[in-house]
């Protein structure tokens, strides 16, 4: 009896604790994704492309360093707390690290403090689950902020491109003060540095364009950054450009990695502004790239997980005297172009960077600063060409275009974090100002319209039609909710295996209060899965929209006949689900601005109409197509 009781007790104990263990394992896999994908890594197919891509990425890492936007924010804190004009000790100290002077260590400590506190803020945001609030950071705001920040980085490199000696200028309107100083001291420009900068930029742009054009024909692209560094360093060493022409070079680079030390806690309160800037700007820029990758390769991301990953990265690296980091557009595009398959490419890149730090770093002493500045400027090309986004915002929603311009202006006048904050506040304020004017559609009028349609059309047609009224503006706040509701309706529409016999069961469905967390209020009528079903969206209550709303609407209805290129990958994926369920989507009561915006965004096929003046016209179109289909079937017989 005692043994049986113990056995029974142990079985109960196991049942109680097995779910807990499974939950812990699932949590670990969710928070450490490498545990999920590493065991399934295909060495034969992925190792070679990952290795090549990792080496190319390492070349970019060595030449450009970390993320330019967060580096610029950190530099503001360094110059504010330990400015250049207080330098009074430049000789190495016996107690210093890696032969650096006390002045240099003080500046490094400030940057490290920014990195540590920024990481702590990001981890705190993960704990508070604030990743779900990032929907307020819209695409126009991110585009304008990153473009403005890239403009700041280019401006910070002007003195190196021109070979000028210039004091550090920052603060509000510092962007304009820099160019004012350049024009006032234009005679101090070194012609040798200017010519070398122009030559470097031309070579970099030309070779990278050729690499991009012929990347499908060549297995390995030319690492022009690395070739330029080697050639410029060798030429500078042989001709002694530093002394002969007065060109500024990179200079001494410490070898190896310092032993870990705790970041200085006494100056954390002094860098809290820059730490918040690093935490938010780095996260937003990284999240935008992560979302782009997820859309390109068809997977989902966890917004809160991004907070945790970047937060821990900044905290741990701060113990090794590292400045803040984040994802960079140039390097992400480089991984795409070089054929990276998995994150192993990044791991290989880190290994090669370590080799450079321990063995090759001192050889970069002779690299001219004007050449390094040219590499940085050309690397920002992807961000700078976002000026082209203005055209699409203007064609879809002019208010979004205005938000883009104002966010960009605030970014270049003040800082990236200020521009980001202004863009978010401005977007929310505009939506709040527009929502009270939104008019919902009357249910009574919809019932009268439905009765009219029922009396005009035959029951067989109505049995396959579902009418949905959009009762709210479609903007970034409720775009995802609209998409989810529409997909749920399509899914329910095809879930039944018995046809409806009574046409009174063809109900009017309304998306009430799309900003709420609930689903659609009324049941969706269901049709036979083998029958062709149609979905009519009544847009008469669609009072206004923005770019995010139009893009989500197009993603939900655009046909598969579109060309398969990058900007419609996600749209095609969505419509595949619709086609699999045999559902056609039509739009009624669309305004001219909505039709223009959707046509411009999605390049819709004019031969297959989806816009109609009324619901009755849409049903007539469905009815006529059905009759044509029947006639075609009889002809074939």
Coordinates of C-alpha atoms in Angstrom, one line a residue:
X1 CA 0.0 0.0 0.0
X2 CA 2.8 2.4 0.9
X3 CA 4.6 1.8 -2.4
X4 CA 1.4 2.3 -4.4
X5 CA 0.7 5.5 -2.6
X6 CA 4.2 6.8 -3.3
X7 CA 3.9 5.8 -7.0
X8 CA 0.6 7.6 -7.3
X9 CA 1.9 10.6 -5.5
X10 CA 5.0 10.8 -7.8
X11 CA 2.7 10.6 -10.8
X12 CA 0.6 13.5 -9.5
X13 CA 3.8 15.4 -8.8
X14 CA 5.0 14.8 -12.4
X15 CA 1.6 15.9 -13.9
X16 CA 1.7 19.1 -11.8
X17 CA 5.2 20.0 -12.9
X18 CA 5.4 18.9 -16.5
X19 CA 3.4 21.9 -17.8
X20 CA 5.6 24.2 -15.9
X21 CA 8.8 22.7 -17.5
X22 CA 7.2 23.0 -20.9
X23 CA 6.3 26.6 -20.3
X24 CA 9.9 27.3 -19.2
X25 CA 11.3 25.6 -22.3
X26 CA 8.9 27.6 -24.6
X27 CA 9.8 30.8 -22.8
X28 CA 13.6 30.1 -23.3
X29 CA 13.0 29.3 -27.0
X30 CA 11.0 32.5 -27.4
X31 CA 13.6 34.7 -25.7
X32 CA 16.7 32.9 -27.1
X33 CA 15.7 32.2 -30.7
X34 CA 19.1 30.5 -31.4
X35 CA 17.9 27.5 -29.4
X36 CA 15.1 27.1 -31.9
X37 CA 16.8 27.5 -35.3
X38 CA 20.4 26.4 -34.5
X39 CA 19.6 22.6 -34.2
X40 CA 18.1 22.7 -37.6
X41 CA 20.9 24.6 -39.3
X42 CA 21.8 23.1 -42.7
X43 CA 25.6 23.1 -43.0
X44 CA 25.7 21.9 -46.6
X45 CA 23.4 24.5 -48.0
X46 CA 23.9 27.5 -45.8
X47 CA 27.5 27.5 -44.4
X48 CA 29.2 28.7 -47.6
X49 CA 26.9 31.7 -48.4
X50 CA 26.8 32.6 -44.7
X51 CA 30.6 32.6 -44.6
X52 CA 31.0 34.8 -47.7
X53 CA 28.3 37.2 -46.4
X54 CA 29.9 37.3 -42.9
X55 CA 33.3 38.2 -44.3
X56 CA 31.8 41.0 -46.4
X57 CA 29.8 42.3 -43.4
X58 CA 33.0 42.3 -41.3
X59 CA 34.7 44.5 -43.9
X60 CA 31.8 47.0 -43.5
X61 CA 32.0 46.7 -39.7
X62 CA 35.7 47.6 -39.7
X63 CA 35.4 50.5 -42.1
X64 CA 32.3 52.1 -40.6
X65 CA 32.1 51.1 -37.0
X66 CA 28.8 50.9 -35.2
X67 CA 25.4 52.4 -36.0
X68 CA 25.9 56.1 -37.0
X69 CA 22.7 57.5 -35.4
X70 CA 23.4 56.2 -31.9
X71 CA 27.0 57.1 -32.3
X72 CA 26.1 60.7 -33.0
X73 CA 23.8 60.9 -30.0
X74 CA 26.6 59.4 -27.8
X75 CA 29.0 62.0 -29.2
X76 CA 26.7 64.8 -28.0
X77 CA 26.9 63.5 -24.5
X78 CA 30.7 63.1 -24.7
X79 CA 31.3 66.6 -26.0
X80 CA 28.9 68.1 -23.5
X81 CA 30.5 66.5 -20.4
X82 CA 34.1 66.2 -21.5
X83 CA 34.7 68.7 -24.3
X84 CA 37.8 68.9 -26.3
X85 CA 38.9 72.3 -24.9
X86 CA 39.4 70.9 -21.4
X87 CA 42.1 68.4 -22.6
X88 CA 45.0 68.9 -20.3
X89 CA 46.6 65.5 -20.2
X90 CA 47.4 63.6 -23.4
X91 CA 50.3 61.4 -22.3
X92 CA 49.5 57.8 -21.3
X93 CA 49.0 57.0 -17.7
X94 CA 50.4 54.1 -15.8
X95 CA 47.0 53.2 -14.5
X96 CA 45.2 53.7 -17.8
X97 CA 43.8 51.0 -20.0
X98 CA 45.5 49.9 -23.2
X99 CA 47.8 52.9 -23.2
X100 CA 45.0 55.5 -23.4
X101 CA 45.3 58.9 -21.7
X102 CA 43.2 59.9 -18.8
X103 CA 41.4 62.4 -21.0
X104 CA 40.5 59.7 -23.5
X105 CA 39.3 57.4 -20.8
X106 CA 37.0 60.1 -19.4
X107 CA 35.4 60.5 -22.8
X108 CA 35.1 56.7 -23.2
X109 CA 33.4 56.5 -19.8
X110 CA 30.7 58.9 -20.9
X111 CA 30.0 56.9 -24.0
X112 CA 29.9 53.7 -22.0
X113 CA 27.5 55.2 -19.5
X114 CA 25.2 56.1 -22.3
X115 CA 25.3 52.6 -23.7
X116 CA 24.7 51.0 -20.2
X117 CA 21.8 53.3 -19.3
X118 CA 20.3 53.0 -22.8
X119 CA 20.3 49.2 -22.4
X120 CA 18.7 49.4 -19.0
X121 CA 15.9 51.6 -20.4
X122 CA 15.3 49.1 -23.2
X123 CA 15.2 46.1 -20.8
X124 CA 12.7 48.1 -18.6
X125 CA 10.6 48.7 -21.7
X126 CA 10.6 45.0 -22.4
X127 CA 9.5 44.3 -18.8
X128 CA 6.7 46.8 -19.2
X129 CA 5.7 45.2 -22.5
X130 CA 5.9 48.6 -24.3
X131 CA 6.7 47.0 -27.6
X132 CA 2.9 46.8 -28.3
X133 CA 2.8 50.6 -28.2
X134 CA 5.2 51.0 -31.2
X135 CA 2.3 51.2 -33.6
X136 CA 2.2 54.9 -32.9
X137 CA 5.6 55.2 -34.7
X138 CA 4.3 55.3 -38.2
X139 CA 6.3 54.6 -41.4
X140 CA 6.5 58.3 -42.4
X141 CA 7.9 59.2 -39.0
X142 CA 10.5 56.5 -39.1
X143 CA 11.5 57.4 -42.7
X144 CA 11.8 61.1 -41.9
X145 CA 13.7 60.6 -38.6
X146 CA 16.3 58.2 -40.2
X147 CA 16.7 60.5 -43.2
X148 CA 17.2 63.5 -40.9
X149 CA 19.7 61.6 -38.8
X150 CA 21.6 60.4 -41.8
X151 CA 21.8 64.1 -42.9
X152 CA 23.3 64.9 -39.5
X153 CA 25.9 62.1 -39.9
X154 CA 26.9 63.4 -43.4
X155 CA 27.2 66.9 -41.9
X156 CA 29.5 65.6 -39.1
X157 CA 31.8 64.2 -41.8
X158 CA 32.1 67.4 -43.8
X159 CA 35.2 68.6 -41.9
X160 CA 37.0 65.4 -42.8
X161 CA 35.8 65.4 -46.4
X162 CA 37.2 68.9 -46.8
X163 CA 40.3 68.5 -44.6
X164 CA 39.3 71.4 -42.4
X165 CA 40.1 72.0 -38.7
X166 CA 36.7 72.7 -37.1
X167 CA 35.6 72.9 -33.5
X168 CA 32.9 70.5 -32.3
X169 CA 29.5 72.1 -32.9
X170 CA 26.3 70.6 -31.5
X171 CA 23.0 71.6 -29.9
X172 CA 19.9 73.2 -31.4
X173 CA 20.5 74.5 -34.9
X174 CA 24.0 73.1 -34.8
X175 CA 23.4 71.7 -38.3
X176 CA 23.2 75.2 -39.7
X177 CA 26.1 76.5 -37.6
X178 CA 28.4 73.9 -39.1
X179 CA 27.7 74.9 -42.7
X180 CA 28.0 78.6 -41.7
X181 CA 31.4 77.9 -40.3
X182 CA 32.4 76.0 -43.5
X183 CA 31.5 78.9 -45.7
X184 CA 33.1 81.4 -43.4
X185 CA 36.4 79.4 -43.5
X186 CA 36.2 78.1 -47.1
X187 CA 39.8 79.2 -47.7
X188 CA 41.0 76.6 -45.2
X189 CA 39.8 73.7 -47.3
X190 CA 42.7 71.3 -48.2
X191 CA 42.5 70.7 -51.9
X192 CA 44.3 67.3 -51.6
X193 CA 41.7 66.0 -49.1
X194 CA 38.8 67.3 -51.2
X195 CA 40.1 65.6 -54.4
X196 CA 40.8 62.3 -52.5
X197 CA 37.3 62.5 -51.0
X198 CA 35.6 63.0 -54.4
X199 CA 37.7 60.2 -56.0
X200 CA 36.8 57.8 -53.2
X201 CA 33.1 58.6 -53.4
X202 CA 33.0 58.2 -57.2
X203 CA 34.8 54.8 -57.0
X204 CA 32.6 53.6 -54.1
X205 CA 29.3 54.5 -55.8
X206 CA 30.3 53.2 -59.2
X207 CA 31.6 49.9 -58.0
X208 CA 28.7 49.3 -55.7
X209 CA 26.2 50.0 -58.5
X210 CA 28.1 47.6 -60.7
X211 CA 28.0 45.0 -57.9
X212 CA 24.3 45.5 -57.6
X213 CA 23.7 45.3 -61.3
X214 CA 25.7 42.1 -61.9
X215 CA 25.2 40.4 -58.5
X216 CA 23.2 37.5 -60.2
X217 CA 26.0 36.8 -62.6
X218 CA 29.0 36.9 -60.2
X219 CA 29.3 34.6 -57.2
X220 CA 31.2 37.0 -54.9
X221 CA 30.9 40.8 -55.1
X222 CA 34.0 43.0 -55.1
X223 CA 34.6 44.3 -51.5
X224 CA 35.3 47.8 -52.7
X225 CA 35.4 49.2 -49.1
X226 CA 38.3 46.9 -48.2
X227 CA 40.1 47.5 -51.4
X228 CA 39.9 51.2 -51.0
X229 CA 41.1 51.1 -47.4
X230 CA 44.1 49.0 -48.3
X231 CA 45.0 51.1 -51.4
X232 CA 44.6 54.5 -49.5
X233 CA 46.5 53.3 -46.5
X234 CA 49.4 52.0 -48.6
X235 CA 49.5 55.2 -50.7
X236 CA 49.5 57.3 -47.6
X237 CA 52.3 55.3 -46.0
X238 CA 54.5 55.4 -49.2
X239 CA 54.0 59.1 -49.9
X240 CA 53.9 60.2 -46.2
X241 CA 50.7 62.2 -46.9
X242 CA 50.3 63.0 -43.2
X243 CA 53.4 65.2 -43.2
X244 CA 53.8 66.1 -46.9
X245 CA 50.2 67.3 -47.5
X246 CA 48.9 67.6 -43.9
X247 CA 46.2 65.0 -44.4
X248 CA 44.7 63.8 -41.1
X249 CA 44.9 60.0 -40.6
X250 CA 43.1 57.6 -38.3
X251 CA 46.2 57.3 -36.0
X252 CA 46.9 54.8 -33.2
X253 CA 44.3 52.1 -32.7
X254 CA 44.6 50.1 -29.4
X255 CA 45.1 46.4 -29.9
X256 CA 42.9 43.8 -28.3
X257 CA 39.9 44.0 -26.0
X258 CA 40.1 45.5 -22.5
X259 CA 39.3 43.5 -19.4
X260 CA 35.7 43.9 -18.3
X261 CA 34.9 46.8 -15.9
X262 CA 31.7 48.1 -14.5
X263 CA 30.4 51.3 -16.2
X264 CA 30.8 54.5 -14.2
X265 CA 27.6 54.9 -12.2
X266 CA 28.3 58.4 -10.9
X267 CA 27.5 60.0 -14.3
X268 CA 24.4 58.1 -15.2
X269 CA 22.1 61.0 -14.2
X270 CA 24.1 63.4 -16.5
X271 CA 23.5 61.3 -19.6
X272 CA 19.9 60.3 -19.1
X273 CA 18.7 62.4 -22.0
X274 CA 21.1 60.8 -24.5
X275 CA 20.4 57.4 -23.0
X276 CA 16.7 57.8 -23.8
X277 CA 17.6 59.0 -27.3
X278 CA 19.8 55.9 -27.8
X279 CA 17.2 53.5 -26.5
X280 CA 14.3 54.9 -28.6
X281 CA 16.1 55.9 -31.8
X282 CA 18.1 52.7 -31.9
X283 CA 15.1 50.5 -31.2
X284 CA 12.8 52.2 -33.8
X285 CA 15.5 52.1 -36.5
X286 CA 16.2 48.4 -35.7
X287 CA 12.5 47.5 -35.6
X288 CA 11.8 49.1 -39.0
X289 CA 14.6 46.9 -40.5
X290 CA 13.3 43.9 -38.7
X291 CA 9.8 44.4 -40.0
X292 CA 11.2 44.8 -43.5
X293 CA 13.1 41.6 -43.2
X294 CA 10.0 39.8 -41.8
X295 CA 7.9 41.0 -44.7
X296 CA 10.6 40.0 -47.2
X297 CA 11.2 36.5 -45.9
X298 CA 7.6 35.9 -44.6
X299 CA 8.0 35.5 -40.9
X300 CA 6.7 37.3 -37.8
X301 CA 8.6 39.3 -35.1
X302 CA 8.0 40.0 -31.5
X303 CA 8.2 43.8 -30.8
X304 CA 9.0 43.2 -27.1
X305 CA 11.7 40.7 -27.9
X306 CA 13.6 43.4 -29.9
X307 CA 13.6 45.6 -26.7
X308 CA 15.2 42.7 -24.8
X309 CA 17.8 41.8 -27.4
X310 CA 19.0 45.3 -27.9
X311 CA 18.9 46.1 -24.2
X312 CA 21.0 43.2 -23.2
X313 CA 23.4 43.8 -26.1
X314 CA 24.1 47.4 -24.9
X315 CA 24.3 46.4 -21.2
X316 CA 26.8 43.5 -21.7
X317 CA 29.0 45.4 -24.3
X318 CA 29.2 48.5 -21.9
X319 CA 31.4 46.4 -19.6
X320 CA 33.9 46.1 -22.4
X321 CA 34.0 49.9 -23.2
X322 CA 31.6 49.6 -26.2
X323 CA 29.4 52.5 -27.4
X324 CA 25.7 52.0 -28.2
X325 CA 24.8 49.8 -31.1
X326 CA 21.7 49.1 -33.3
X327 CA 20.8 47.6 -36.6
X328 CA 22.1 49.5 -39.7
X329 CA 20.3 49.8 -43.0
X330 CA 23.6 49.6 -45.0
X331 CA 24.7 46.4 -43.4
X332 CA 21.2 44.8 -43.6
X333 CA 21.1 45.5 -47.3
X334 CA 24.6 44.1 -47.6
X335 CA 23.5 40.8 -46.1
X336 CA 20.7 40.7 -48.6
X337 CA 22.9 41.4 -51.6
X338 CA 25.7 38.9 -50.6
X339 CA 23.2 36.1 -50.1
X340 CA 23.2 35.5 -46.4
X341 CA 20.9 32.6 -45.4
X342 CA 20.9 32.7 -41.6
X343 CA 22.2 34.6 -38.6
X344 CA 25.3 32.5 -38.7
X345 CA 26.6 35.2 -41.1
X346 CA 26.5 37.7 -38.3
X347 CA 28.4 35.3 -36.0
X348 CA 31.1 34.8 -38.6
X349 CA 31.3 38.5 -39.1
X350 CA 32.0 39.0 -35.3
X351 CA 34.8 36.4 -35.5
X352 CA 36.5 38.3 -38.3
X353 CA 36.1 41.6 -36.5
X354 CA 37.8 40.1 -33.4
X355 CA 40.7 39.0 -35.7
X356 CA 41.0 42.6 -36.9
X357 CA 40.9 44.0 -33.4
X358 CA 43.7 41.7 -32.2
X359 CA 45.9 41.5 -35.3
X360 CA 45.1 44.0 -38.1
X361 CA 43.8 47.1 -36.3
X362 CA 47.2 48.8 -35.9
X363 CA 47.8 48.6 -39.6
X364 CA 44.9 51.1 -40.2
X365 CA 47.1 53.9 -38.7
X366 CA 47.7 55.4 -42.1
X367 CA 44.1 55.4 -43.4
X368 CA 43.3 59.0 -44.4
X369 CA 40.2 60.4 -42.5
X370 CA 38.8 61.8 -45.7
X371 CA 38.7 58.3 -47.2
X372 CA 37.0 56.9 -44.0
X373 CA 34.5 59.8 -44.2
X374 CA 33.8 59.0 -47.8
X375 CA 33.0 55.3 -46.9
X376 CA 30.7 56.4 -44.1
X377 CA 28.8 58.9 -46.4
X378 CA 28.3 56.4 -49.2
X379 CA 27.2 53.8 -46.6
X380 CA 24.3 56.2 -45.8
X381 CA 23.0 56.1 -49.3
X382 CA 20.1 53.9 -48.4
X383 CA 18.8 56.3 -45.8
X384 CA 19.4 59.4 -47.9
X385 CA 17.4 58.2 -50.9
X386 CA 14.4 58.0 -48.6
X387 CA 13.7 61.5 -49.9
X388 CA 11.9 59.7 -52.7
X389 CA 9.3 58.6 -50.2
X390 CA 7.8 62.1 -50.3
X391 CA 6.2 61.4 -53.6
X392 CA 4.2 58.4 -52.5
X393 CA 3.1 60.1 -49.3
X394 CA 2.0 63.1 -51.3
X395 CA 0.0 60.9 -53.7
X396 CA -1.6 58.8 -51.0
X397 CA -2.2 61.2 -48.0
X398 CA -0.9 64.8 -48.0
X399 CA -1.1 65.0 -44.2
X400 CA 1.4 62.1 -44.0
X401 CA 3.6 64.1 -46.4
X402 CA 3.4 67.1 -44.1
X403 CA 4.3 64.9 -41.1
X404 CA 7.4 63.6 -43.0
X405 CA 8.6 67.1 -43.8
X406 CA 8.0 68.5 -40.3
X407 CA 9.6 65.5 -38.6
X408 CA 12.7 65.8 -40.9
X409 CA 12.9 69.6 -40.2
X410 CA 12.8 69.0 -36.4
X411 CA 15.4 66.2 -36.7
X412 CA 17.9 68.4 -38.5
X413 CA 17.2 71.4 -36.4
X414 CA 17.5 69.6 -33.0
X415 CA 18.3 65.9 -32.9
X416 CA 17.0 62.5 -33.9
X417 CA 15.3 61.8 -30.6
X418 CA 13.5 65.2 -30.7
X419 CA 12.4 64.6 -34.3
X420 CA 11.1 61.2 -33.4
X421 CA 9.2 62.5 -30.4
X422 CA 7.7 65.4 -32.5
X423 CA 6.6 63.0 -35.2
X424 CA 4.8 60.7 -32.8
X425 CA 3.1 63.5 -31.0
X426 CA 2.2 65.2 -34.2
X427 CA 0.7 62.0 -35.7
X428 CA -1.4 61.3 -32.6
X429 CA -2.6 64.9 -32.4
X430 CA -3.7 64.8 -36.0
X431 CA -5.5 61.5 -35.7
X432 CA -7.3 62.7 -32.5
X433 CA -8.3 65.9 -34.3
X434 CA -9.6 63.9 -37.3
X435 CA -11.5 61.2 -35.5
X436 CA -14.3 63.3 -33.9
X437 CA -15.3 64.3 -37.5
X438 CA -15.7 60.6 -38.5
X439 CA -19.3 59.6 -39.2
X440 CA -20.5 56.0 -38.8
X441 CA -23.0 54.5 -41.2
X442 CA -26.6 54.2 -40.1
X443 CA -27.8 50.6 -39.6
X444 CA -31.3 51.5 -40.6
X445 CA -30.2 52.8 -44.0
X446 CA -28.1 49.7 -44.5
X447 CA -31.2 47.5 -43.8
X448 CA -33.2 49.4 -46.4
X449 CA -30.4 49.0 -48.9
X450 CA -30.2 45.3 -48.2
X451 CA -34.0 44.9 -48.7
X452 CA -33.7 46.8 -52.1
X453 CA -30.9 44.5 -53.2
X454 CA -32.9 41.4 -52.2
X455 CA -35.9 42.5 -54.3
X456 CA -33.7 43.2 -57.3
X457 CA -31.5 40.2 -57.4
X458 CA -32.1 36.5 -57.3
X459 CA -31.5 34.5 -54.2
X460 CA -28.8 32.3 -55.7
X461 CA -26.6 35.4 -56.1
X462 CA -27.3 36.8 -52.7
X463 CA -26.5 33.5 -51.1
X464 CA -22.8 33.9 -52.1
X465 CA -22.4 37.6 -51.3
X466 CA -21.4 39.0 -47.9
X467 CA -21.7 42.8 -47.4
X468 CA -19.5 44.6 -44.8
X469 CA -19.7 48.2 -43.8
X470 CA -16.6 50.0 -42.8
X471 CA -17.7 52.4 -40.0
X472 CA -14.5 54.1 -39.1
X473 CA -11.5 55.9 -40.7
X474 CA -8.7 53.5 -41.7
X475 CA -5.4 54.7 -40.2
X476 CA -2.4 53.3 -38.5
X477 CA -4.3 53.0 -35.2
X478 CA -6.8 50.5 -36.5
X479 CA -5.3 49.2 -39.8
X480 CA -4.1 45.9 -38.2
X481 CA -7.5 45.4 -36.5
X482 CA -9.3 45.9 -39.8
X483 CA -7.0 43.4 -41.5
X484 CA -7.5 40.8 -38.7
X485 CA -11.3 41.2 -38.8
X486 CA -11.4 40.9 -42.6
X487 CA -9.3 37.8 -42.6
X488 CA -11.5 36.3 -39.8
X489 CA -14.6 37.0 -42.0
X490 CA -13.0 35.3 -45.0
X491 CA -12.0 32.3 -42.9
X492 CA -15.5 31.9 -41.4
X493 CA -17.0 32.4 -44.8
X494 CA -15.4 29.2 -46.0
X495 CA -15.5 27.2 -42.8
X496 CA -18.9 25.5 -43.4
X497 CA -19.5 22.6 -45.6
X498 CA -23.3 23.0 -46.0
X499 CA -24.9 25.7 -48.3
X500 CA -27.5 28.1 -47.0
X501 CA -31.0 27.7 -48.3
X502 CA -32.7 30.8 -47.0
X503 CA -31.6 34.1 -48.4
X504 CA -32.6 35.8 -45.2
X505 CA -29.4 34.3 -43.7
X506 CA -27.3 36.5 -45.9
X507 CA -26.7 39.0 -43.1
X508 CA -25.4 42.6 -43.2
X509 CA -22.1 42.6 -41.3
X510 CA -20.7 45.8 -39.8
X511 CA -17.2 46.5 -38.4
X512 CA -18.3 48.5 -35.3
X513 CA -15.7 50.5 -33.5
X514 CA -12.6 49.2 -35.2
X515 CA -10.5 50.7 -32.4
X516 CA -11.9 48.3 -29.8
X517 CA -10.4 45.0 -29.0
X518 CA -13.5 43.0 -29.9
X519 CA -14.3 41.1 -33.0
X520 CA -17.2 41.7 -35.4
X521 CA -20.5 41.9 -33.6
X522 CA -22.6 39.8 -35.9
X523 CA -22.2 36.3 -37.2
X524 CA -20.9 35.8 -40.6
X525 CA -22.9 33.8 -43.1
X526 CA -21.2 30.8 -44.4
X527 CA -21.2 29.2 -47.9
X528 CA -20.2 26.0 -49.5
X529 CA -16.4 25.7 -49.7
X530 CA -16.6 24.7 -53.4
X531 CA -18.7 27.7 -54.4
X532 CA -17.2 31.0 -55.5
X533 CA -17.9 33.6 -52.7
X534 CA -17.8 37.4 -52.9
X535 CA -17.1 40.0 -50.3
X536 CA -18.4 43.6 -50.8
X537 CA -16.8 46.3 -48.6
X538 CA -19.1 49.3 -48.3
X539 CA -16.8 52.3 -47.9
X540 CA -19.5 55.0 -47.5
X541 CA -18.5 55.3 -43.8
X542 CA -14.8 55.5 -44.8
X543 CA -14.3 59.2 -43.9
X544 CA -10.5 59.5 -44.1
X545 CA -7.4 57.3 -44.3
X546 CA -3.7 57.5 -44.2
X547 CA -0.8 55.6 -45.9
X548 CA -0.8 52.8 -43.4
X549 CA -4.6 52.3 -43.8
X550 CA -4.4 52.3 -47.7
X551 CA -1.5 49.9 -47.7
X552 CA -3.3 47.5 -45.4
X553 CA -6.5 47.7 -47.5
X554 CA -4.6 47.0 -50.7
X555 CA -2.7 44.1 -49.0
X556 CA -6.1 42.5 -48.2
X557 CA -7.7 42.7 -51.7
X558 CA -5.0 43.2 -54.4
X559 CA -5.1 40.3 -57.1
X560 CA -2.5 37.8 -57.7
X561 CA -2.0 39.1 -61.2
X562 CA 0.4 41.8 -59.9
X563 CA 4.1 41.4 -60.8
X564 CA 6.1 39.6 -58.1
X565 CA 8.4 42.3 -56.8
X566 CA 9.4 43.4 -53.3
X567 CA 6.7 46.0 -52.6
X568 CA 3.8 43.5 -53.2
X569 CA 5.3 40.4 -51.6
X570 CA 3.1 40.7 -48.5
X571 CA 0.0 41.6 -50.6
X572 CA 0.4 38.4 -52.7
X573 CA 0.8 36.3 -49.6
X574 CA -2.4 37.8 -48.2
X575 CA -4.4 37.3 -51.4
X576 CA -3.2 33.7 -51.7
X577 CA -5.2 33.0 -48.5
X578 CA -8.2 34.7 -50.1
X579 CA -7.8 32.8 -53.4
X580 CA -7.5 29.5 -51.5
X581 CA -10.9 30.2 -49.9
X582 CA -12.4 31.3 -53.3
X583 CA -13.3 34.8 -52.2
X584 CA -13.5 37.9 -54.4
X585 CA -13.4 41.3 -52.7
X586 CA -15.2 44.3 -54.2
X587 CA -15.4 47.9 -52.9
X588 CA -18.5 50.2 -53.1
X589 CA -19.0 53.9 -52.4
X590 CA -15.3 54.7 -52.7
X591 CA -14.2 58.4 -52.7
X592 CA -12.0 59.6 -55.5
X593 CA -9.1 60.1 -53.1
X594 CA -9.4 56.5 -51.9
X595 CA -9.4 55.1 -55.4
X596 CA -6.4 57.3 -56.3
X597 CA -4.5 56.2 -53.2
X598 CA -5.2 52.5 -53.7
X599 CA -4.4 52.7 -57.4
X600 CA -1.1 54.4 -56.8
X601 CA 0.0 52.2 -54.0
X602 CA -1.0 48.8 -55.4
X603 CA -0.8 49.4 -59.2
X604 CA -4.2 47.7 -59.5
X605 CA -5.3 46.0 -62.7
X606 CA -7.8 48.1 -64.6
X607 CA -9.1 45.1 -66.6
X608 CA -10.6 43.6 -63.5
X609 CA -12.8 46.3 -61.8
X610 CA -13.0 46.3 -58.0
X611 CA -14.5 49.8 -57.4
X612 CA -18.3 50.4 -57.8
X613 CA -20.6 53.3 -57.2
X614 CA -22.9 51.3 -54.9
X615 CA -23.5 47.9 -53.4
X616 CA -26.2 47.3 -55.9
X617 CA -23.8 47.9 -58.8
X618 CA -21.3 45.5 -57.2
X619 CA -23.9 42.8 -56.8
X620 CA -25.0 43.4 -60.4
X621 CA -21.5 42.9 -61.5
X622 CA -21.3 39.6 -59.6
X623 CA -24.6 38.5 -61.1
X624 CA -23.5 39.3 -64.6
X625 CA -20.2 37.4 -64.2
X626 CA -22.2 34.4 -62.8
X627 CA -24.4 34.4 -65.9
X628 CA -21.4 34.6 -68.2
X629 CA -19.8 31.7 -66.3
X630 CA -23.0 29.6 -66.7
X631 CA -23.2 30.5 -70.4
X632 CA -19.5 29.5 -70.8
X633 CA -20.2 26.2 -69.1
X634 CA -23.1 25.5 -71.5
X635 CA -21.0 26.3 -74.5
X636 CA -18.3 23.9 -73.4
X637 CA -20.9 21.2 -73.0

